[in-house]
PDB file of C-alpha atoms and ligand atoms in Angstrom:
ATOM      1  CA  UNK Y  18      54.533 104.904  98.668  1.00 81.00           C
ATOM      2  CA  UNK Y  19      54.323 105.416 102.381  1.00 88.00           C
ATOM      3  CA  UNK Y  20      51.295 103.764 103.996  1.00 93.00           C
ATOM      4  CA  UNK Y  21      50.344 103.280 107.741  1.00 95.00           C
ATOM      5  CA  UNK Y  22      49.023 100.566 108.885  1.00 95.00           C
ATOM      6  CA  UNK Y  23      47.549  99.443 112.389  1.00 96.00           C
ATOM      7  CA  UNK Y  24      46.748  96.374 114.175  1.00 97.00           C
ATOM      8  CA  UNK Y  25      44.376  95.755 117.091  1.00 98.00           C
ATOM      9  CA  UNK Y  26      44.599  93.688 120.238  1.00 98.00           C
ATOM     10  CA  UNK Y  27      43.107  93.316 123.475  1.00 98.00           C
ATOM     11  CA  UNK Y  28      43.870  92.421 127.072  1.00 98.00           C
ATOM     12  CA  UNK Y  29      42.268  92.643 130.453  1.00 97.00           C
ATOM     13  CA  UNK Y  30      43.934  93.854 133.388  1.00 96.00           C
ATOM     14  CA  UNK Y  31      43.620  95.801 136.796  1.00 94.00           C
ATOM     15  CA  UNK Y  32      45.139  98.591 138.681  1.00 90.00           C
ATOM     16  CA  UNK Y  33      44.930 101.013 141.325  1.00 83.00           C
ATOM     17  CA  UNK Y  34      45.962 105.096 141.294  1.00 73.00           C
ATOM     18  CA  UNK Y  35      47.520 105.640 143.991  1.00 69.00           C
ATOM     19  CA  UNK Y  36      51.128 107.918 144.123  1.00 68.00           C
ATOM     20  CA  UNK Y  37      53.670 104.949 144.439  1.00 61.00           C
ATOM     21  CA  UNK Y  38      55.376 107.131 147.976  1.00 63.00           C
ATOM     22  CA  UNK Y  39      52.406 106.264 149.388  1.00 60.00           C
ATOM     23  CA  UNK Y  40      51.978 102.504 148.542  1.00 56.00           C
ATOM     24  CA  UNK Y  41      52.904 101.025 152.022  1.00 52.00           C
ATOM     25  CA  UNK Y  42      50.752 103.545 154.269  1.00 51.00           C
ATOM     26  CA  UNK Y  43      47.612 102.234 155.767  1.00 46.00           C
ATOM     27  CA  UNK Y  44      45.397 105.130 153.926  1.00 43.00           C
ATOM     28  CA  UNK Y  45      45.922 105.532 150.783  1.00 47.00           C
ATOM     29  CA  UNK Y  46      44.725 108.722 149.074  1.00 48.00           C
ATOM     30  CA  UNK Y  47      43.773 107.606 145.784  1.00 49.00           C
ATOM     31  CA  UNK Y  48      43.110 109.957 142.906  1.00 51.00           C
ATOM     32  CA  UNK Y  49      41.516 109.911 139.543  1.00 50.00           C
ATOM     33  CA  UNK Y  50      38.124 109.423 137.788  1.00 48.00           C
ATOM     34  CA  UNK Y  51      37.438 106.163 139.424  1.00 48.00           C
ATOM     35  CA  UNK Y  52      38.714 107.324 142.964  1.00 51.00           C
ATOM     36  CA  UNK Y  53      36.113 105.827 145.104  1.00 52.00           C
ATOM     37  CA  UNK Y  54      37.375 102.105 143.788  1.00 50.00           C
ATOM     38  CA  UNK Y  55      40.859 102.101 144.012  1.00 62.00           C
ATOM     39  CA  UNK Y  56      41.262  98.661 142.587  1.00 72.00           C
ATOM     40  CA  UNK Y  57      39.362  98.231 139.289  1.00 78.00           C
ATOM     41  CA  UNK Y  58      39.931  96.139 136.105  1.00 89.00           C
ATOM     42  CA  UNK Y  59      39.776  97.259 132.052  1.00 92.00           C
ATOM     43  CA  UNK Y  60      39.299  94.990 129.039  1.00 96.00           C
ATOM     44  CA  UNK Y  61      41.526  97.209 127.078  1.00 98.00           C
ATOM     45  CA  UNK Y  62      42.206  97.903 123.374  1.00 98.00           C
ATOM     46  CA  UNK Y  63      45.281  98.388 122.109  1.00 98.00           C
ATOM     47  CA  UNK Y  64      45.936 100.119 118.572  1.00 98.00           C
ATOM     48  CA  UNK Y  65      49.308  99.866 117.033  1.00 98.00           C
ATOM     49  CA  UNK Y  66      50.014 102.131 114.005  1.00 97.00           C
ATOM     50  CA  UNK Y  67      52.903 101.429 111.871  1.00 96.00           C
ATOM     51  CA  UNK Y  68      54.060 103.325 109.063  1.00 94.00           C
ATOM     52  CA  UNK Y  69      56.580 102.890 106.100  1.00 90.00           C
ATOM     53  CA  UNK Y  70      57.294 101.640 102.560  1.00 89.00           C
ATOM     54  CA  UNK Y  71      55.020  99.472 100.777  1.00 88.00           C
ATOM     55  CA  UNK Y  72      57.473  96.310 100.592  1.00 83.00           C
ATOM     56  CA  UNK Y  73      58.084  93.889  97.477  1.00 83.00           C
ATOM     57  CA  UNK Y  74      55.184  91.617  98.857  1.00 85.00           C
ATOM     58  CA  UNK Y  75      52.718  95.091  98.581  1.00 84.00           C
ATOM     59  CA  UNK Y  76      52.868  95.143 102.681  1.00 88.00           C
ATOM     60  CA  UNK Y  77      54.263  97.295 105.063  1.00 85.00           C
ATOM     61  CA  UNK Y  78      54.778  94.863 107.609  1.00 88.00           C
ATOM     62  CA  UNK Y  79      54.086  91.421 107.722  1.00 91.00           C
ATOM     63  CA  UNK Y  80      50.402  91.262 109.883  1.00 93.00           C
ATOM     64  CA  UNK Y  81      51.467  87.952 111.442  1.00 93.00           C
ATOM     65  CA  UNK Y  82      54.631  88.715 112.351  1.00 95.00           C
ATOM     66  CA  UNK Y  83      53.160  92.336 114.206  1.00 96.00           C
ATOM     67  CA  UNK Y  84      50.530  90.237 115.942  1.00 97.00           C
ATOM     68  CA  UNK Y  85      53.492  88.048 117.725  1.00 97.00           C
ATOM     69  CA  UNK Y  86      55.265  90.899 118.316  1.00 98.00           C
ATOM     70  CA  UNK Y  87      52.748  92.858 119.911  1.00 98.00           C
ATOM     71  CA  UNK Y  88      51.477  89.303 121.879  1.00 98.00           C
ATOM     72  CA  UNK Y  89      54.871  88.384 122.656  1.00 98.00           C
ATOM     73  CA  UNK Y  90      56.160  92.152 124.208  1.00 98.00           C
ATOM     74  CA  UNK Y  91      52.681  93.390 125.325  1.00 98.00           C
ATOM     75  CA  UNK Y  92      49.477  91.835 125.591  1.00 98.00           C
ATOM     76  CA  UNK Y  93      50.940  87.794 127.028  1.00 98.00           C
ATOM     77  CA  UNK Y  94      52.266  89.632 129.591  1.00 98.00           C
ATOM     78  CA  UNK Y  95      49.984  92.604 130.578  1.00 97.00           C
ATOM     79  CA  UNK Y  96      46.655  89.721 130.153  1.00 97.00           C
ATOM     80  CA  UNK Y  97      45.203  89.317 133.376  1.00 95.00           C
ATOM     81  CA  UNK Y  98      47.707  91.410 134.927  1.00 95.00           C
ATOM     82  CA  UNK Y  99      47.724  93.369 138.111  1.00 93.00           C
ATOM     83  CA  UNK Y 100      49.555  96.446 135.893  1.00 94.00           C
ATOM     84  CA  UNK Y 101      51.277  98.161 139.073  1.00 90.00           C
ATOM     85  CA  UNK Y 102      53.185  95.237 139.777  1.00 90.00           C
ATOM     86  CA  UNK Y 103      53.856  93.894 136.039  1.00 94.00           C
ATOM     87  CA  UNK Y 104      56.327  96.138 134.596  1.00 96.00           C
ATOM     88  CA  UNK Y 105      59.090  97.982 136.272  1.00 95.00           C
ATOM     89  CA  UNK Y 106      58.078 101.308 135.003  1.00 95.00           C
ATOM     90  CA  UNK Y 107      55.045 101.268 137.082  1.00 93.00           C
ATOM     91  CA  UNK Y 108      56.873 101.513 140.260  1.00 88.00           C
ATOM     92  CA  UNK Y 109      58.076 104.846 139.490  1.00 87.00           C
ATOM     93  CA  UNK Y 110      55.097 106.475 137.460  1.00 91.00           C
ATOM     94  CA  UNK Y 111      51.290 104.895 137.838  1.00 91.00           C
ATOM     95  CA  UNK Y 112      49.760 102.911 134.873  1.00 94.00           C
ATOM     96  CA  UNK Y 113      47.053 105.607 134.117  1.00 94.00           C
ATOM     97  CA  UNK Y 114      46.032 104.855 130.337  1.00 97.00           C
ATOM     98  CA  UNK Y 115      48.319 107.255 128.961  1.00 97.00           C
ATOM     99  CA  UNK Y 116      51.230 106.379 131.011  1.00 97.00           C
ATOM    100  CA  UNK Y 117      50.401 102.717 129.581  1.00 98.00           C
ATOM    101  CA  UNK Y 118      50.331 103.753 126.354  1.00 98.00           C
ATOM    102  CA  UNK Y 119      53.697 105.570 126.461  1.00 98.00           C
ATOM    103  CA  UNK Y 120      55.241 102.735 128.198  1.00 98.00           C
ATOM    104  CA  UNK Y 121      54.074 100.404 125.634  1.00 98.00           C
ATOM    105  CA  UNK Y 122      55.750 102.653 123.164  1.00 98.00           C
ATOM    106  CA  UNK Y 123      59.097 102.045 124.013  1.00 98.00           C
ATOM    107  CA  UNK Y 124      58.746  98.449 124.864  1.00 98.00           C
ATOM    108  CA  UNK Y 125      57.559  98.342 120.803  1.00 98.00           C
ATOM    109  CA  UNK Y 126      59.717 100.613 119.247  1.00 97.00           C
ATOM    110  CA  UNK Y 127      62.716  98.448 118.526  1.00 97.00           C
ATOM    111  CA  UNK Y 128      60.474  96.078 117.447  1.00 97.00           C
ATOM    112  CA  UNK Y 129      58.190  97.603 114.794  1.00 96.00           C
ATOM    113  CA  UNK Y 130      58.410 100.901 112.693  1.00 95.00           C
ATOM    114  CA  UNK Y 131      55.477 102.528 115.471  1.00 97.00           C
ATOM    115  CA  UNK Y 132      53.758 105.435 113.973  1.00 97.00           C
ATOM    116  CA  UNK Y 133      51.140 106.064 116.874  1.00 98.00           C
ATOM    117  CA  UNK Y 134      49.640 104.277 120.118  1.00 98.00           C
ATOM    118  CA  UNK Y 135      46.316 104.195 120.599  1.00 98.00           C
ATOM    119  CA  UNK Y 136      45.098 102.686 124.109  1.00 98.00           C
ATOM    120  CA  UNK Y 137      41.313 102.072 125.114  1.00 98.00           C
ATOM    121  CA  UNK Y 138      40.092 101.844 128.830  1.00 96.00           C
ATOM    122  CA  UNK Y 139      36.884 101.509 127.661  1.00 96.00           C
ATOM    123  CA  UNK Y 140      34.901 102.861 124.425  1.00 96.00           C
ATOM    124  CA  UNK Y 141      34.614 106.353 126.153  1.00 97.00           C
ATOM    125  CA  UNK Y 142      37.880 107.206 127.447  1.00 97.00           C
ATOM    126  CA  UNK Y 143      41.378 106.411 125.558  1.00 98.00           C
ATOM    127  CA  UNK Y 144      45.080 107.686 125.163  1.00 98.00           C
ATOM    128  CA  UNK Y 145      47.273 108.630 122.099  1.00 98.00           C
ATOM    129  CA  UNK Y 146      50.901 108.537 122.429  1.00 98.00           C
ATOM    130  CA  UNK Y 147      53.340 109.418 119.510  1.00 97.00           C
ATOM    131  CA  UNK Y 148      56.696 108.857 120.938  1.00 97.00           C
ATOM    132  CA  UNK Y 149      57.211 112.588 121.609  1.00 96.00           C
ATOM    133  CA  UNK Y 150      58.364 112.246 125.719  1.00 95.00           C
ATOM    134  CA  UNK Y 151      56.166 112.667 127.981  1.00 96.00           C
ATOM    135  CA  UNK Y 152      53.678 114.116 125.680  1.00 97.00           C
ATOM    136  CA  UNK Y 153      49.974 111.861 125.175  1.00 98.00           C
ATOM    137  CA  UNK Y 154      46.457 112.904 125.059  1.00 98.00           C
ATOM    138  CA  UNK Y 155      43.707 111.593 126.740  1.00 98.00           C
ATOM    139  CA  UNK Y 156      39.873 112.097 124.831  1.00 98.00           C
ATOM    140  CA  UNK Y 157      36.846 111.881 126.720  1.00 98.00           C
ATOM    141  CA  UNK Y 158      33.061 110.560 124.942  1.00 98.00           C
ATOM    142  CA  UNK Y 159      30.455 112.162 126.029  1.00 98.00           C
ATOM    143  CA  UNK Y 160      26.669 111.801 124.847  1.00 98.00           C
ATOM    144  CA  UNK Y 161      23.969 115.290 124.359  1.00 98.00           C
ATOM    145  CA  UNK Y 162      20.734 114.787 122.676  1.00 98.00           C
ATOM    146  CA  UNK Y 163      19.421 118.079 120.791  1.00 98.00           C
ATOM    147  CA  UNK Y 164      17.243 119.725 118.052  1.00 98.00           C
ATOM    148  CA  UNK Y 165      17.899 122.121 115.229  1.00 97.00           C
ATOM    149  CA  UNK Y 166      16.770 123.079 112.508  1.00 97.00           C
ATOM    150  CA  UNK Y 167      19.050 125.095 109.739  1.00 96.00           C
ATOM    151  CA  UNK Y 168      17.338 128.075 108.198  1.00 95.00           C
ATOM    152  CA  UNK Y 169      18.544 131.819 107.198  1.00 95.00           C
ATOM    153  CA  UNK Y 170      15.914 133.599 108.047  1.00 93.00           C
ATOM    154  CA  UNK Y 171      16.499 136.265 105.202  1.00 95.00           C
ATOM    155  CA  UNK Y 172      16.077 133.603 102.298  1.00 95.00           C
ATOM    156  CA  UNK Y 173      12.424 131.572 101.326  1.00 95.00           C
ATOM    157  CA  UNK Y 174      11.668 128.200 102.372  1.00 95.00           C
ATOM    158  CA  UNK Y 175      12.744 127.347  98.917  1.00 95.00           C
ATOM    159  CA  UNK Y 176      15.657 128.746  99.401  1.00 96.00           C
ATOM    160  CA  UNK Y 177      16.620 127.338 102.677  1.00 95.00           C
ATOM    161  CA  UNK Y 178      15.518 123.626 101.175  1.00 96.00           C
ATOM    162  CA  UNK Y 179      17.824 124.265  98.082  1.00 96.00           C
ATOM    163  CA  UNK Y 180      20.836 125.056 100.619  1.00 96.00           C
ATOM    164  CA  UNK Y 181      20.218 123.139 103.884  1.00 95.00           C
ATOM    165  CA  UNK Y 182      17.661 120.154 102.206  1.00 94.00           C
ATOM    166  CA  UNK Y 183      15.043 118.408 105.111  1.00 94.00           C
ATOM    167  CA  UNK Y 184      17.407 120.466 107.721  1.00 95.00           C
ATOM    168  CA  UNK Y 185      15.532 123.286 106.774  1.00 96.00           C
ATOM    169  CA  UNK Y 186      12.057 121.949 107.473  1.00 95.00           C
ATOM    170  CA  UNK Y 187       9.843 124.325 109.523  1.00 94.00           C
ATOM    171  CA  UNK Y 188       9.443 122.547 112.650  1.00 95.00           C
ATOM    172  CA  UNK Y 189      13.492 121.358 113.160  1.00 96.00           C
ATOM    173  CA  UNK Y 190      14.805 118.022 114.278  1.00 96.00           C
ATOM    174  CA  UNK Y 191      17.049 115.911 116.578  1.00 97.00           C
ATOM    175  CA  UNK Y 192      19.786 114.317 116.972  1.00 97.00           C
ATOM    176  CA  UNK Y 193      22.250 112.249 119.515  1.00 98.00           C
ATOM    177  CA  UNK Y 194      25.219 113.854 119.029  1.00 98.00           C
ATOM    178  CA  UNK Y 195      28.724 112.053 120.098  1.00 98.00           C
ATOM    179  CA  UNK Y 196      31.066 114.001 121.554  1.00 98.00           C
ATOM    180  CA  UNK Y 197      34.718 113.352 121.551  1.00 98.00           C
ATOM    181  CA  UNK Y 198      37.113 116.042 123.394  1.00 98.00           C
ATOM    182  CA  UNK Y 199      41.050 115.522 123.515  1.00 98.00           C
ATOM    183  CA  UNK Y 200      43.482 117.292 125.240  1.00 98.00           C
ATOM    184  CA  UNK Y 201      47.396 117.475 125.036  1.00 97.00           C
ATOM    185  CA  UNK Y 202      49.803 118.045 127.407  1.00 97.00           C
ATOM    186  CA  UNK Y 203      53.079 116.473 129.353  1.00 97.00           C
ATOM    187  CA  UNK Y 204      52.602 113.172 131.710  1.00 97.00           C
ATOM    188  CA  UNK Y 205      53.208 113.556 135.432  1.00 95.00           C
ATOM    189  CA  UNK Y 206      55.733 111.246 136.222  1.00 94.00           C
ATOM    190  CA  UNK Y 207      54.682 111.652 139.784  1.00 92.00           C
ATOM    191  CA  UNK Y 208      50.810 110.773 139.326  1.00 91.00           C
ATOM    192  CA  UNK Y 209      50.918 109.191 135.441  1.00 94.00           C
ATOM    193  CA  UNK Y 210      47.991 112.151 134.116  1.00 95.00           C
ATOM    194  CA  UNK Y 211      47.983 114.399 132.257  1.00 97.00           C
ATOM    195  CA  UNK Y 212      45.206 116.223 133.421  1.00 96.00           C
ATOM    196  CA  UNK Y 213      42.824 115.216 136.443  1.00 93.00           C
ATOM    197  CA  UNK Y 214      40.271 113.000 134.166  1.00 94.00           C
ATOM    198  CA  UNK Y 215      36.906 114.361 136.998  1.00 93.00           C
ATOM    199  CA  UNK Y 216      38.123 117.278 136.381  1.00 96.00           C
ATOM    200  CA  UNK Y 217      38.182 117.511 132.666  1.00 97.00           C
ATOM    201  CA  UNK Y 218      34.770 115.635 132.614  1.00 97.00           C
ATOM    202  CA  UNK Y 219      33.001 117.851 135.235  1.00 97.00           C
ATOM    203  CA  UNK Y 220      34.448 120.492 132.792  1.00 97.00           C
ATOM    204  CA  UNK Y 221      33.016 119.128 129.585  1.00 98.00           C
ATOM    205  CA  UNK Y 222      29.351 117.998 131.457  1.00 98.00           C
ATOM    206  CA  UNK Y 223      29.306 121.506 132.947  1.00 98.00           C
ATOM    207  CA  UNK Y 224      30.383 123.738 129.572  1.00 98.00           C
ATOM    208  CA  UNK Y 225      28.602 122.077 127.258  1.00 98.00           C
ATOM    209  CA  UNK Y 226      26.510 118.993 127.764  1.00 98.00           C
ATOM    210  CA  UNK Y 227      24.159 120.295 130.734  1.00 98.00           C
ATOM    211  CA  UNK Y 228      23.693 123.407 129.109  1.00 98.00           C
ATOM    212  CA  UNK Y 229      22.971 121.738 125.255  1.00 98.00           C
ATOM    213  CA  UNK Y 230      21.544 118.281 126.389  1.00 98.00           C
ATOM    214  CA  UNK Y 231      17.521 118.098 125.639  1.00 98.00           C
ATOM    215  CA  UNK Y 232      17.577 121.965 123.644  1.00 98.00           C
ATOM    216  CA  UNK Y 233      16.335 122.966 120.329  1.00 98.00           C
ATOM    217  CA  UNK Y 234      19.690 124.582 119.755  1.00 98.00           C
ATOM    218  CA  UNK Y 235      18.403 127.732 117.375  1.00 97.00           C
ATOM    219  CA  UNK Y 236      16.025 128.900 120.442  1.00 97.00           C
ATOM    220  CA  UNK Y 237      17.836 127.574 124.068  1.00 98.00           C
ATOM    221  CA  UNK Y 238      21.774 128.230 122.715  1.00 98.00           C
ATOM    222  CA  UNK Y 239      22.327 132.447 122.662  1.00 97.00           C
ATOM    223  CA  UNK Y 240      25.062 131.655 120.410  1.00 97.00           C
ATOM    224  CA  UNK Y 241      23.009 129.890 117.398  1.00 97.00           C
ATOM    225  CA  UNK Y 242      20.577 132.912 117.318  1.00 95.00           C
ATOM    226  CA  UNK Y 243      22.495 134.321 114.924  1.00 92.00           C
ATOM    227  CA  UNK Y 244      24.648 131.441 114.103  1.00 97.00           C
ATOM    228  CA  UNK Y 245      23.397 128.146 112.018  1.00 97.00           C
ATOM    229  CA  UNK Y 246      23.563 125.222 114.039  1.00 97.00           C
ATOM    230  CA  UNK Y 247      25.396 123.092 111.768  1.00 97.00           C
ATOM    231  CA  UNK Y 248      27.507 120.101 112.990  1.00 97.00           C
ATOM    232  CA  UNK Y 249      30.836 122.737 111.992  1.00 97.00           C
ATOM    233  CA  UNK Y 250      29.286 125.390 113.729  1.00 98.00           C
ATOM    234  CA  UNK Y 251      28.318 123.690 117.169  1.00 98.00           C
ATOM    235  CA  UNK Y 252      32.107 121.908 117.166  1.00 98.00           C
ATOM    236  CA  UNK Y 253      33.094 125.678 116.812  1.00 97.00           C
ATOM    237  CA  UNK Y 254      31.337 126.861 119.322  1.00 98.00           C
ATOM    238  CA  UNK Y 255      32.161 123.870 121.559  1.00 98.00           C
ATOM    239  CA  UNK Y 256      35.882 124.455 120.963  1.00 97.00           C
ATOM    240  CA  UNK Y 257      35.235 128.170 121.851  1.00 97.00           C
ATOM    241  CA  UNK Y 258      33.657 127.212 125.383  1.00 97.00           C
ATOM    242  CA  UNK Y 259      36.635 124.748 126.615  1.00 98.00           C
ATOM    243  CA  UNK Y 260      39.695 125.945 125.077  1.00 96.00           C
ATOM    244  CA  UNK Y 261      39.990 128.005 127.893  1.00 96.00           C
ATOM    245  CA  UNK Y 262      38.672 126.400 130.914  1.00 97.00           C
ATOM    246  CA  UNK Y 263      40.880 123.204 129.890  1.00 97.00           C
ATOM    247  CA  UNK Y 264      44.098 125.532 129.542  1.00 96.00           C
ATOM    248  CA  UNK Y 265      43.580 126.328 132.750  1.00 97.00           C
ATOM    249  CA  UNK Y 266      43.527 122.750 133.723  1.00 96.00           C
ATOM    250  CA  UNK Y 267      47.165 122.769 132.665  1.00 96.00           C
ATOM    251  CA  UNK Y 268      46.653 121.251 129.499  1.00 97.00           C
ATOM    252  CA  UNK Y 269      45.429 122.387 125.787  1.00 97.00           C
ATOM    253  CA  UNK Y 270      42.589 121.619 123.975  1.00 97.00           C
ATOM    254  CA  UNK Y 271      43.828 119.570 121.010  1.00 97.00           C
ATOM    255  CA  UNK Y 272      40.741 118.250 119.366  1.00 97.00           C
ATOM    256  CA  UNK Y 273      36.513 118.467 118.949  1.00 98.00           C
ATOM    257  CA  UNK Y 274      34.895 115.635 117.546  1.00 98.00           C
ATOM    258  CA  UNK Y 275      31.733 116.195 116.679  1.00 98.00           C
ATOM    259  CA  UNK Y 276      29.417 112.891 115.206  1.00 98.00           C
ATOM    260  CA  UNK Y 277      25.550 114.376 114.505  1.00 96.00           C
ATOM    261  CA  UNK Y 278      24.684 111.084 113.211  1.00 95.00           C
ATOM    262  CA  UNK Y 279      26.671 107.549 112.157  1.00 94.00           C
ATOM    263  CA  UNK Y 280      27.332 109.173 108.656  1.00 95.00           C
ATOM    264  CA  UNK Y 281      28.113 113.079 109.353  1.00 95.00           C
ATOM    265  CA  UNK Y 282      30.649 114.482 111.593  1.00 97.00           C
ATOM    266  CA  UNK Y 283      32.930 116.873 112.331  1.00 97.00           C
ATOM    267  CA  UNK Y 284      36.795 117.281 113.844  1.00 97.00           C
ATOM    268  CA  UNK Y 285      38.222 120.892 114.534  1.00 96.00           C
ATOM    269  CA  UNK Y 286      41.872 120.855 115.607  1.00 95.00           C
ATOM    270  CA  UNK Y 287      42.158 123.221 118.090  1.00 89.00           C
ATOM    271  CA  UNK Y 288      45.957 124.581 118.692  1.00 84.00           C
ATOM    272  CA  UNK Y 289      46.594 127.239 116.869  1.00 66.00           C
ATOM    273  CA  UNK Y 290      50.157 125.006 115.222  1.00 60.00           C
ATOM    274  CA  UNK Y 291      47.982 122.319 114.377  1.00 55.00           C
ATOM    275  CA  UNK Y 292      44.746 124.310 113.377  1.00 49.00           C
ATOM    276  CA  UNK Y 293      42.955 123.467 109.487  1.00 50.00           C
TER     277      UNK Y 293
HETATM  278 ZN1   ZN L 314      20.236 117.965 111.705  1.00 53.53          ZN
END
């Protein structure tokens, strides 16, 4: 039986985004979503997935012996780090969160049977990295309060209550929806991105939380005139509005997460090879 398991740790450290050519000039053009402080520090979270056989002792890998592996190669040394400096690999390719956790990939993987990398900046950005190059994503969390109410109009209220429950009471209701986008594509090894972070957030605020954020969805949203607002159908629609505008940011959509509340969400994979 193949199981995968994963173990979290965390570390604090800082680092700057600026192109490594440019390192020793008086100005330094810095890039990036936190370009107006080119020195800033993350309490990061680091998610190791392993996979493999369930062992004789019912374990995949011994939990202790992971933690001191991922201590002793990763967090000792990155703790309290300045990350440019740290690692060798930084001098040629900029510790942007992805970058970090590909790098941390192949410090691991003759250590531990790696399955994925997951790397948090902070609870509303992270990085995935599955060994595959220079291929990682990046997903962005972003925050839209709305109203809805689900209702086809050609059925009776009793109808609509026996399908869609309270959703289907007369005068709607809200909801603080989470919003997780992640996109896919190669790392720079010049700049350490894949994709311009400000760019794919001014993309995401513009497409679809300005235009949803404080709506009753059924009225305000063209789309959901004819279309139920469900939590599917809004992740849907909110794949339909970025797959472009984010493949023309030189990178694909990959995934929509879509939380309406604690308990209910919903994910749509978005390429077409990796589509449900
Ligand atoms: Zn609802």
């Amino acid at each position: 039986m193949k199981c995968i398991i994963n173990r979290q740790e965390k570390f604090s450290a800082i680092r700057h985004y600026c192109l490594p050519e440019l390192e020793n000039k008086e100005v330094q053009p810095c890039f990036g979503i936190n370009s107006d402080f080119p020195v800033w520090g993350n309490n990061y979270l680091l998610i190791v997935f392993l996979g493999g056989e369930l062992g004789s002792y019912g374990m995949v890998q011994n939990f202790s012996k992971v933690k001191k592996t991922i201590q002793k190669e990763i967090t000792n040394q990155l703790h309290n780090s300045y990350l440019n400096q740290i690692w060798p690999e930084f001098q040629q390719t900029p510790p942007t969160t992805e970058n970090l956790a590909r790098v941390i990939w192949q410090r691991l993987k003759s250590h531990l049977p790696l399955f994925k990398i997951q790397l948090f900046e902070s609870s509303e950005i992270w990085a995935e990295y599955l060994g595959l190059n220079m291929e990682a994503s990046v997903t962005i969390k972003s925050y839209f309060c709305a109203a809805h109410r689900l209702f086809i109009p050609e059925l009776t209220q009793e109808e609509n209550y026996a399908i869609y429950g309270k959703c289907a009471r007369p005068s709607g209701h809200g909801h603080n929806y989470h919003l997780e986008v992640s996109a896919i594509g190669k790392i720079d090894p010049r700049t350490g991105q894949i994709v311009d972070l400000t760019a794919l957030q001014q993309l995401i605020d513009t497409k679809v939380i300005e235009p949803f954020d404080h709506t009753f969805l059924n009225i305000d949203i063209p789309y959901f005139a004819k279309v139920i607002p469900t939590v599917e159908n809004i992740a849907v629609y909110i794949c339909q509005l970025l797959q472009q505008p984010i493949s023309d940011l030189g990178v694909e959509l990959e995934k929509v997460k879509l939380m309406e509340t604690p308990k209910n969400s919903c994910e749509i994979y978005c390429r077409s090879s990796r589509s449900i």
